[in-house]
Short mmCIF file of C-alpha atoms and ligand atoms in Angstrom, two decimals:
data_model
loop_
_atom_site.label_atom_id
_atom_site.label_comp_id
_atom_site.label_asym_id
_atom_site.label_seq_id
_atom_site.Cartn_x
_atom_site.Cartn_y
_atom_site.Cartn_z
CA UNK A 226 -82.82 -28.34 83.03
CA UNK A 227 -80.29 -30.97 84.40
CA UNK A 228 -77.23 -30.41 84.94
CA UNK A 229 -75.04 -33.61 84.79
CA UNK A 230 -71.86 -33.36 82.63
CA UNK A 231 -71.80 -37.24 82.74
CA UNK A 232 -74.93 -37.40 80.83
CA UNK A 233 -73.92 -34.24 78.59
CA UNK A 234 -72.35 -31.04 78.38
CA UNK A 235 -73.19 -27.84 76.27
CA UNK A 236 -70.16 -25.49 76.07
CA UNK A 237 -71.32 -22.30 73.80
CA UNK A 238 -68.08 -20.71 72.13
CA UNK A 239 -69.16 -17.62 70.05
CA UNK A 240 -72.54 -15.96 69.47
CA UNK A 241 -73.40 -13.76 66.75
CA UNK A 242 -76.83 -11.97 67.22
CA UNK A 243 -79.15 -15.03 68.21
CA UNK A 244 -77.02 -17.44 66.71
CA UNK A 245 -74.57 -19.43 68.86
CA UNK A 246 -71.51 -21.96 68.03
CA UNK A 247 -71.11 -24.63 70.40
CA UNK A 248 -69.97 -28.21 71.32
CA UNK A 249 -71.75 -30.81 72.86
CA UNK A 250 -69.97 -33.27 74.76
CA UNK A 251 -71.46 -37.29 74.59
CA UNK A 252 -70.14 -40.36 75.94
CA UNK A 253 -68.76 -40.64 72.00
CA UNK A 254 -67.24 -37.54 71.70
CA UNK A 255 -67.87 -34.49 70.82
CA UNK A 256 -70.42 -32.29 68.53
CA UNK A 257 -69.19 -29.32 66.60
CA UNK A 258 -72.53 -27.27 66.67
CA UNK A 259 -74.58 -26.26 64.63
CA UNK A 260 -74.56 -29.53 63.21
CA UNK A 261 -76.74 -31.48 60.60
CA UNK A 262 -77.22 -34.97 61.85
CA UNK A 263 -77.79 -37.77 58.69
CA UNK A 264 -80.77 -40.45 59.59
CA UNK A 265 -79.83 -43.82 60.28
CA UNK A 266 -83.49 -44.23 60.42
CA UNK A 267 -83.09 -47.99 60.84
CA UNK A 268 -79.41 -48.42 61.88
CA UNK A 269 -78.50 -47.16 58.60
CA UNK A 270 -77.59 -44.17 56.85
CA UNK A 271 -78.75 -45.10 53.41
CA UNK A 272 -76.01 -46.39 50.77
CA UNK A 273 -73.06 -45.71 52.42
CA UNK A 274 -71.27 -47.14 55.14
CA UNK A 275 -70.95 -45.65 58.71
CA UNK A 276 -67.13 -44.98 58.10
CA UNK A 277 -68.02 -43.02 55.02
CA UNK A 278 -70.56 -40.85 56.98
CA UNK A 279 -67.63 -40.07 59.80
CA UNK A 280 -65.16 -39.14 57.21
CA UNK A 281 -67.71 -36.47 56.04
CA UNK A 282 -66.95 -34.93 59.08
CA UNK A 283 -70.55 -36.30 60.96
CA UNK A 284 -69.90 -37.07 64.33
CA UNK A 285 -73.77 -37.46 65.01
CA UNK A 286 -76.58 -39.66 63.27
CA UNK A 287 -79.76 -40.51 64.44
CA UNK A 288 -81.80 -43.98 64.78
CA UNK A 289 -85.18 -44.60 65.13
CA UNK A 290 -86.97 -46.39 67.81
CA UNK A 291 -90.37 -47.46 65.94
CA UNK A 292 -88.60 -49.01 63.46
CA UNK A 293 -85.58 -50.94 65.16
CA UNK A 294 -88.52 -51.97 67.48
CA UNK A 295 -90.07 -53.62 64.34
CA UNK A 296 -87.35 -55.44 63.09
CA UNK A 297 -84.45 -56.20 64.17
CA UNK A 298 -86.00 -55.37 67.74
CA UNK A 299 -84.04 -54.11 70.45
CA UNK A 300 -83.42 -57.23 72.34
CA UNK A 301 -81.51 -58.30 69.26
CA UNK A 302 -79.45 -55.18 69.22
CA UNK A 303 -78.48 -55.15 73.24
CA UNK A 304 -77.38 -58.69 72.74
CA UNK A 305 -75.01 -57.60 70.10
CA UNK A 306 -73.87 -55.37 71.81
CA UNK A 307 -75.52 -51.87 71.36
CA UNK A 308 -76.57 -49.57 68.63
CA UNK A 309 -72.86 -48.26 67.92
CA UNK A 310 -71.89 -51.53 67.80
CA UNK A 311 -74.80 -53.12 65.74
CA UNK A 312 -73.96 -50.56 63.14
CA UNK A 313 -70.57 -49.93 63.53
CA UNK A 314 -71.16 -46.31 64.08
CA UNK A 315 -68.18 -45.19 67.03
CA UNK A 316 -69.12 -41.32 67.64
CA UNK A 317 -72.39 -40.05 69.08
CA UNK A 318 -76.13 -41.56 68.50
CA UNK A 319 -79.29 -39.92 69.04
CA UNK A 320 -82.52 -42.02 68.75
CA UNK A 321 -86.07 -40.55 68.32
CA UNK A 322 -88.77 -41.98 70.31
CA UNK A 323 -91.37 -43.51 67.95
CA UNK A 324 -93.83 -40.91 68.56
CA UNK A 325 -93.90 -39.51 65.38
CA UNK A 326 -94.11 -42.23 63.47
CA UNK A 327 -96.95 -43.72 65.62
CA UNK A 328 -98.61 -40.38 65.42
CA UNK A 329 -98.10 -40.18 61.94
CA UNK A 330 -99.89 -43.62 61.07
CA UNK A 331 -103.11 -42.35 63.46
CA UNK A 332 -103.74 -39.18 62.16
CA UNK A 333 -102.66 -39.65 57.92
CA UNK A 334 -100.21 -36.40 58.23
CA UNK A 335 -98.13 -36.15 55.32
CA UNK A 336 -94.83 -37.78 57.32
CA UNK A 337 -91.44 -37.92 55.34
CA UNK A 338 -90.27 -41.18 55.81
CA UNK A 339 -92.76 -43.60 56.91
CA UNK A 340 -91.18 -46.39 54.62
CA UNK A 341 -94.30 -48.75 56.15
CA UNK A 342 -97.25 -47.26 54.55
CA UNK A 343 -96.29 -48.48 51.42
CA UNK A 344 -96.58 -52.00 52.35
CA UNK A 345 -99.77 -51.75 54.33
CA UNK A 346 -102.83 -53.21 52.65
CA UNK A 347 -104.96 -50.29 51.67
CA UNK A 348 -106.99 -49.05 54.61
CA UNK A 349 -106.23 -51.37 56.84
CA UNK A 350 -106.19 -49.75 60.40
CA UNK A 351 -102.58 -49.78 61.74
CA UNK A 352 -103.01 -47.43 64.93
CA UNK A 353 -105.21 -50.02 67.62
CA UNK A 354 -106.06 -47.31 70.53
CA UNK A 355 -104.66 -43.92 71.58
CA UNK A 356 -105.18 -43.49 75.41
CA UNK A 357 -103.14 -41.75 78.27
CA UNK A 358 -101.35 -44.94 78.75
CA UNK A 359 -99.84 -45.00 75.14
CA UNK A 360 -99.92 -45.96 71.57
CA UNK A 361 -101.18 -49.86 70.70
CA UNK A 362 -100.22 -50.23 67.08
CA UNK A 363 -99.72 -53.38 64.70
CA UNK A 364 -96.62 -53.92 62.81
CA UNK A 365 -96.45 -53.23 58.90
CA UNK A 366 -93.94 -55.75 58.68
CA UNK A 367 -95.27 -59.09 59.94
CA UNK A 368 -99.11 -57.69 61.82
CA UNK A 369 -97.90 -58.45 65.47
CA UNK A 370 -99.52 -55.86 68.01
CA UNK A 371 -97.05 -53.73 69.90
CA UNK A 372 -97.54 -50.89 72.70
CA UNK A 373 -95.15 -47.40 72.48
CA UNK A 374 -95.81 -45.58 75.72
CA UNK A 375 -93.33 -43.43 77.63
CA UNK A 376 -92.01 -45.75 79.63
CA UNK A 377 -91.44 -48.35 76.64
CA UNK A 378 -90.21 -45.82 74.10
CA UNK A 379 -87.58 -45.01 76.77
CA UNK A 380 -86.82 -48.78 77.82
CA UNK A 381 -86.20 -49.21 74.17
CA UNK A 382 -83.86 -46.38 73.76
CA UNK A 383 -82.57 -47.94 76.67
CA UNK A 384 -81.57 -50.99 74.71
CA UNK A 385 -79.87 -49.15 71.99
CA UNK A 386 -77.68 -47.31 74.53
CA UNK A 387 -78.15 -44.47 71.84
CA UNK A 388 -76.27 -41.35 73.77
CA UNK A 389 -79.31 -38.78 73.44
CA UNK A 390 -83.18 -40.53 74.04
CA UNK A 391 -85.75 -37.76 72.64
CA UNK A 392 -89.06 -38.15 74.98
CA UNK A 393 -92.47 -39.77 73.45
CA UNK A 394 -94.64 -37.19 72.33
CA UNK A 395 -97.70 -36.78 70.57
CA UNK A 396 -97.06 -35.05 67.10
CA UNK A 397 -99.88 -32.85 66.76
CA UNK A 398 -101.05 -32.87 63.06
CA UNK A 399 -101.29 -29.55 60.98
CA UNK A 400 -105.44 -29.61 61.14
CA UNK A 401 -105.46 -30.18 64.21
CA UNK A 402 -108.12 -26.94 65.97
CA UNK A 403 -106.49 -25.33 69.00
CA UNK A 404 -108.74 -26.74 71.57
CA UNK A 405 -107.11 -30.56 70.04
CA UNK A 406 -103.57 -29.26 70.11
CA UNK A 407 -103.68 -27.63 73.65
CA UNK A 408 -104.95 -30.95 75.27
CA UNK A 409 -102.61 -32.91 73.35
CA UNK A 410 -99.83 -30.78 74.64
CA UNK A 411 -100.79 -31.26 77.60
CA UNK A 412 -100.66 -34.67 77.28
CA UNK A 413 -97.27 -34.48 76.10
CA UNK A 414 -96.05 -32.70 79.33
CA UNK A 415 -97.56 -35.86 81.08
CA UNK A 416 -96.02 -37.98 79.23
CA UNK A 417 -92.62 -35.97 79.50
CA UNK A 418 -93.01 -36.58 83.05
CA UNK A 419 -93.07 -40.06 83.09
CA UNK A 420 -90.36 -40.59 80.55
CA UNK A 421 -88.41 -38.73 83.17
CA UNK A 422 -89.14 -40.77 86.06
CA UNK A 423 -88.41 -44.23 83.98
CA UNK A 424 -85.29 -42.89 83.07
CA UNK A 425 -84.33 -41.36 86.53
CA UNK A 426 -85.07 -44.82 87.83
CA UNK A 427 -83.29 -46.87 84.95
CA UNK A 428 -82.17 -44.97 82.28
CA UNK A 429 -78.11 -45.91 81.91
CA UNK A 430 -75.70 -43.57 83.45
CA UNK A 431 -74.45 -41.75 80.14
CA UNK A 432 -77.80 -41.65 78.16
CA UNK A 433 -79.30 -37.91 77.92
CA UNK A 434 -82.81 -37.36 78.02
CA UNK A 435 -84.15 -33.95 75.27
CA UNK A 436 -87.95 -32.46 76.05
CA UNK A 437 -89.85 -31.89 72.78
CA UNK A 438 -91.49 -28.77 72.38
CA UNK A 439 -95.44 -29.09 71.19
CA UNK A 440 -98.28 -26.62 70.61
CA UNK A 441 -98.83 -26.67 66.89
CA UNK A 442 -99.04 -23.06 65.12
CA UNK A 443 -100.21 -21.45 68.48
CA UNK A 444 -97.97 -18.85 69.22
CA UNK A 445 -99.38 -18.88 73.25
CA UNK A 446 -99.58 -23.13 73.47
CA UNK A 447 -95.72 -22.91 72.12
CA UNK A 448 -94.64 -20.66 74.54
CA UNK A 449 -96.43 -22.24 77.68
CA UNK A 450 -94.63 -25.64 76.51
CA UNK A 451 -91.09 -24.55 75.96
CA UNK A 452 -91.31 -23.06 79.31
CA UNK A 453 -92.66 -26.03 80.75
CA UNK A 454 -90.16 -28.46 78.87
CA UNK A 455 -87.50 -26.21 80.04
CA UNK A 456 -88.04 -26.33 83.60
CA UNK A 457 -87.93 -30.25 83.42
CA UNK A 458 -85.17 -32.01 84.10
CA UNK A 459 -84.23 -32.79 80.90
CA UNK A 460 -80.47 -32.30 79.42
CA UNK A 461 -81.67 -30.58 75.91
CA UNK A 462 -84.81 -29.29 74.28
CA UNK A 463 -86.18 -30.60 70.90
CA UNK A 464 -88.53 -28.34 68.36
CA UNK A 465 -91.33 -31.06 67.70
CA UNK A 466 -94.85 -31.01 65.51
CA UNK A 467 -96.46 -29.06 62.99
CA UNK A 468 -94.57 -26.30 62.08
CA UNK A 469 -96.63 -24.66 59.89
CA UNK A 470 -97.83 -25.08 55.69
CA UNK A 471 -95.23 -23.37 54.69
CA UNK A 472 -91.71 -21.77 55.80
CA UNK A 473 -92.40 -18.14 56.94
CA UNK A 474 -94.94 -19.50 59.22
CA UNK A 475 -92.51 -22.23 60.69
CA UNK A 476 -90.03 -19.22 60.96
CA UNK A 477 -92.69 -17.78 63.31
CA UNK A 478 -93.40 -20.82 65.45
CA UNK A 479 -89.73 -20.32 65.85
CA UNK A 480 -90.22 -17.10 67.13
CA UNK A 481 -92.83 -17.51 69.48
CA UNK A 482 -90.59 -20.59 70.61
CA UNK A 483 -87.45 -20.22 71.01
CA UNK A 484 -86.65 -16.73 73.22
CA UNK A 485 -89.06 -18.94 75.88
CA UNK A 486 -86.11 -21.33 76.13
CA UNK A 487 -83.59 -21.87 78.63
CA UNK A 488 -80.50 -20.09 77.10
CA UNK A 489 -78.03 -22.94 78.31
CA UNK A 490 -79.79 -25.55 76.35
CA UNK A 491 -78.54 -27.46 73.53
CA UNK A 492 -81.95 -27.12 70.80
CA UNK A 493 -82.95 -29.73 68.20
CA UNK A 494 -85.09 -28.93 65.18
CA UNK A 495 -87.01 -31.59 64.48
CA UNK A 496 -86.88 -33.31 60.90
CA UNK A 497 -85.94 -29.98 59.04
CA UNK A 498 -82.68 -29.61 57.03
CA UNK A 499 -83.25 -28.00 53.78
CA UNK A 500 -80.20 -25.55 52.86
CA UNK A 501 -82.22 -22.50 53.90
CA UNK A 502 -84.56 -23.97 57.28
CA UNK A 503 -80.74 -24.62 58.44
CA UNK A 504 -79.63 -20.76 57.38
CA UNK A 505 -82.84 -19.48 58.74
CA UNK A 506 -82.69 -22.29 61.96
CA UNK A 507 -79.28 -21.34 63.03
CA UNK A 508 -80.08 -17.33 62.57
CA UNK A 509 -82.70 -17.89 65.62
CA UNK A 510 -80.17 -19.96 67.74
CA UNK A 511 -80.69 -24.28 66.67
CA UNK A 512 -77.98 -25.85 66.92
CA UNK A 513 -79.51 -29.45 65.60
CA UNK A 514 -81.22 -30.18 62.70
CA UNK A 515 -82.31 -33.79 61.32
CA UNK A 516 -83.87 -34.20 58.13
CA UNK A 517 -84.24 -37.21 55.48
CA UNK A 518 -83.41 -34.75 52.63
CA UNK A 519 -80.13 -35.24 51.99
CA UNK A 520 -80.39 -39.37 51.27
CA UNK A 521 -84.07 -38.63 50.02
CA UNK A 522 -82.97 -36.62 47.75
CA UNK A 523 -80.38 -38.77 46.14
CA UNK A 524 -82.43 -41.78 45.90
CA UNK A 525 -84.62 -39.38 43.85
CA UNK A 526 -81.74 -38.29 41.12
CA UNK A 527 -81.60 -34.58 43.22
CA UNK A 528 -78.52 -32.83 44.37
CA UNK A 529 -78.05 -30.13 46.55
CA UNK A 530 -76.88 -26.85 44.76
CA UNK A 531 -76.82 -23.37 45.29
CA UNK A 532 -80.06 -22.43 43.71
CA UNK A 533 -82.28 -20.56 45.91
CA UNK A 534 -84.63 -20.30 42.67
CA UNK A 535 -85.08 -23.92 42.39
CA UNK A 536 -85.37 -24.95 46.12
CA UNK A 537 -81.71 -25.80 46.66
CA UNK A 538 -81.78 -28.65 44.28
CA UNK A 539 -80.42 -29.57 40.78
CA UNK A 540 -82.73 -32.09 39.47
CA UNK A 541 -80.16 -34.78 37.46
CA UNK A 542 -82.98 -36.90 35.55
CA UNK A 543 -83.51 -33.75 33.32
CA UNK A 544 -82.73 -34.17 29.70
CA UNK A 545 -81.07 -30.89 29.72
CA UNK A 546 -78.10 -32.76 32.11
CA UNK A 547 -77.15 -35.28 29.38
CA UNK A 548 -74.40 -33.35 27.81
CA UNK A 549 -73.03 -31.43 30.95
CA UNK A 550 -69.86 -31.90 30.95
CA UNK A 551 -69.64 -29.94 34.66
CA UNK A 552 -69.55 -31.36 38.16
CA UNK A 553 -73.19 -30.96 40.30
CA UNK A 554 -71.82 -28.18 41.78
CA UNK A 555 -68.79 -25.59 41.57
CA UNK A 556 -66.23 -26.06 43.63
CA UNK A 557 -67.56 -29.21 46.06
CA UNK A 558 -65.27 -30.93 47.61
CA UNK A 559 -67.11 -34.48 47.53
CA UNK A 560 -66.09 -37.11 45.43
CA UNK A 561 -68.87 -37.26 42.99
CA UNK A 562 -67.85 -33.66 42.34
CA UNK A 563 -64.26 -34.14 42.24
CA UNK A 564 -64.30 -37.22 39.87
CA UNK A 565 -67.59 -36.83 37.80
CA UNK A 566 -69.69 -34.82 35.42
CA UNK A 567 -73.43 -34.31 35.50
CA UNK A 568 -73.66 -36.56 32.45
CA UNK A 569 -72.46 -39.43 34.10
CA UNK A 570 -74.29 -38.93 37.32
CA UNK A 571 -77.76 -38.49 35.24
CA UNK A 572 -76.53 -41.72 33.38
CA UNK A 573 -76.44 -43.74 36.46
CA UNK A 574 -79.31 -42.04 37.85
CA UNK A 575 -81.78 -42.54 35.13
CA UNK A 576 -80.42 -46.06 34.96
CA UNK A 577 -81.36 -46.39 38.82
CA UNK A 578 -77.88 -47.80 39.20
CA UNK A 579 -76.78 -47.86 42.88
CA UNK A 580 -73.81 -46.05 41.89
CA UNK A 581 -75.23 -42.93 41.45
CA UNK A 582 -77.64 -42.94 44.82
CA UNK A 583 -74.62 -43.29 46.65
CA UNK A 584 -72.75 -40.54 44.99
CA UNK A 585 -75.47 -38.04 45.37
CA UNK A 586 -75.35 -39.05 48.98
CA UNK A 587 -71.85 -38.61 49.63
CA UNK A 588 -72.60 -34.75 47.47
CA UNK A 589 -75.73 -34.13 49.13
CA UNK A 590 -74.30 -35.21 52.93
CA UNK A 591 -71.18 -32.90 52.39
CA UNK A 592 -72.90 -30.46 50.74
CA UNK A 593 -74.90 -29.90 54.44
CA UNK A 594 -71.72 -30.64 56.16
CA UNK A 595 -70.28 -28.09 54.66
CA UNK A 596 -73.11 -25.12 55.11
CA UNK A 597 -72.81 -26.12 58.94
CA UNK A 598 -69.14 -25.98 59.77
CA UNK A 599 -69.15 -22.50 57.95
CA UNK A 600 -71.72 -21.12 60.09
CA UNK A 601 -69.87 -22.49 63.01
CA UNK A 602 -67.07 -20.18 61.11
CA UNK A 603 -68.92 -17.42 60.37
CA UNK A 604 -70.59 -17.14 63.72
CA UNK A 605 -67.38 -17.60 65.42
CA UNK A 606 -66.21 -14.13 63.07
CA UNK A 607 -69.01 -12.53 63.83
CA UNK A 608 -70.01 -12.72 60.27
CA UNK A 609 -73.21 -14.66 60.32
CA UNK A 610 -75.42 -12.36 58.63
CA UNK A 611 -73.68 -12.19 55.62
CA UNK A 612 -72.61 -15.56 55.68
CA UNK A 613 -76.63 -15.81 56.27
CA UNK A 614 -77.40 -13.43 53.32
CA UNK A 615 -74.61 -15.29 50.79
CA UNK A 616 -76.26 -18.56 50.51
CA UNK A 617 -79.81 -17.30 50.64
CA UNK A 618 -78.41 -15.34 47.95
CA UNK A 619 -76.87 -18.34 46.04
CA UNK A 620 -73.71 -19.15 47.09
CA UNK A 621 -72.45 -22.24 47.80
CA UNK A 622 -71.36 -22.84 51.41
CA UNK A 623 -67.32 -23.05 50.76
CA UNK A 624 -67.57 -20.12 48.28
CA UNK A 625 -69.20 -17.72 51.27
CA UNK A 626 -66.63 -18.69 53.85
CA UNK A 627 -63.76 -17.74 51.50
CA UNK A 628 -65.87 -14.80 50.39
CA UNK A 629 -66.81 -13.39 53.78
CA UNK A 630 -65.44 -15.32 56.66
CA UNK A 631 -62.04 -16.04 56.17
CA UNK A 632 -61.37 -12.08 55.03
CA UNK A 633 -63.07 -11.04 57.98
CA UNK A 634 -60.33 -12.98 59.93
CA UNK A 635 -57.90 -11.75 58.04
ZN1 LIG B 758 -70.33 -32.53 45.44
#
């Protein structure tokens, strides 16, 4: 670990069992952790506008470098002026490194958000050569050949000026055998070690630098890496890969992970953020958590609710929503709750007016928002296993802190 409180600083302010309530400190302010951070996969958190997202209470979002590489390119954004500025996005940024997504395209995993695939002429080969030196890849947008190593995925993240730069890894897929995954690990500690030394050398002064965590489902391969990413010099520690087929076994890379981690470290789950990986994540001691889910999900006519039975989602193109005179969900204090019924927002969802996709986006964003900050509560109460046990239970995030927190206080 590093220890620069120019680049970053991790202040932990209450613990409750393995869970911990924190702030990080950026050269835009601070994070209240645990926090959900929204994707602005490319420079954009989807439907709304970056003001809306800060008045949710988000004071971190996270860009992507394979696809501002693509278009608008990061040239373009330095010249005007920077990520923040390009989006007009004033608190904290953190940007993943491309590896992922480059990963993603070689090896056909099952990847969230890879908006590319759909445009790519069937079976035509994307991913140009994997060696030590990097990634050689052609663009989905226009076919013009491009290179993600280390060093570039870092120069790039230069050029954004994002406040956090995650390092290029190689994302391991779920079929991958043990013998693939420990060399490609390995790999990824090589390449960890040359994003370093690029950044040592150039990275600017208040840009942090987070490890990624590899090893697949192997409980030994996981611990060997978060002991080696942890006695980098990096300034945080990201969860990366596989994490399992379904969630008990991610909940037990988690454990075989996490107690091999530098205590003092800020820790990112990678591209998880359903309502119960976050209750579950923050139980073992994450304080990060990216996911597309939230904007995903509202593009798709879902909400997020308080229904462990259906997956944490109320499903508004149902015919049975029609009629329903009630907001999504009980007590939320987002405007599409405050102002609107279900009927209207499966009106305008079923009508694929824009309307609605933003409304579920401003639900399903505060919604999240809200499950964090009472954790943060609940933790700092000492009440994090009920608060825990509430929502897995089915209560809604503001109903359990007024429930169980805020008497605890009392
Ligand atoms: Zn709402």
């Amino acid at each position: 670990m590093r220890d620069d409180p120019e680049r970053l600083r991790f202040e932990i302010t209450a613990r409750d069992g393995a869970a911990r309530a924190g702030r990080l400190h950026t050269a835009h302010g601070a994070i209240e952790t645990p926090a959900f951070i929204p994707l602005a996969t490319k420079a954009v958190v989807r439907a709304l506008e970056a003001r809306e997202v800060a008045a949710l209470g988000y004071e971190l979002v996270l860009g992507n470098t394979y696809h501002l590489l693509l278009s608008p390119g990061p040239q373009r954004i330095a010249e005007l002026g920077g990520l923040h500025a390009f989006m007009g996005w004033e608190r904290a940024i953190i940007t993943d490194s491309g590896g992922f997504q480059v990963f993603s395209l070689a090896h056909g995993a099952v990847a969230d958000e890879i908006k590319g695939r759909r445009n790519q002429a069937p079976g035509k080969q994307q991913v140009l050569e994997i060696s030590e030196q990097g990634v050689r890849f052609r663009s989905y947008i226009d076919g013009t050949e491009h290179m993600l190593s280390p060093e570039r995925s870092l120069e790039i993240q230069a050029a954004l000026g994002s406040d956090i730069a995650l390092v290029f890894d190689e994302c391991t897929p779920y079929h991958a055998d043990r013998d693939y995954t420990a060399r490609s690990t390995e790999r990824t500690h090589r390449w960890l070690d040359r994003c370093l030394d690029w950044h040592r050398a150039h990275g600017p002064r208040h840009q942090s630098v987070f490890g990624i965590v590899q090893g697949g489902v192997y409980p030994e391969l996981r611990r060997e890496s978060a002991e080696r990413v942890g006695a980098a010099g990096v300034d945080g520690i990201a969860i990366g890969g596989t994490l399992g087929r379904d969630k008990p076994e991610m909940y037990s890379v988690l454990d075989a992970t996490i107690p091999h981690l530098p205590d003092d470290a800020p820790r990112h789950l990678l591209g998880i953020g359903e309502p119960d990986d976050l209750v579950e994540g923050i139980a073992r001691g994450i304080e990060l958590f990216d996911c597309a889910v939230p904007t995903r999900h509202a593009r798709h006519g879902m909400a997020l609710a308080p229904e462990p039975e259906r997956r944490y989602r109320l499903n508004l193109r149902l015919a049975a929503m029609a009629a329903d005179e009630r907001p999504l969900v009980e007590g939320c204090p987002c405007p599409a709750c405050a102002r609107h019924t279900r009927a209207y927002l499966h009106y305008l969802s079923r009508g694929e007016e824009m309307t609605g996709v933003r409304l579920l986006a401003l639900h399903n964003l505060t919604y999240l928002e809200r499950l964090v900050a009472g954790a943060r509560e609940a933790i700092a109460a000492q009440r994090y296993g009920a608060y825990r046990d509430a929502l897995l239970d089915g209560a809604a995030p503001w109903q359990a802190v007024s429930e169980i927190v805020k008497p605890a206080r009392a």
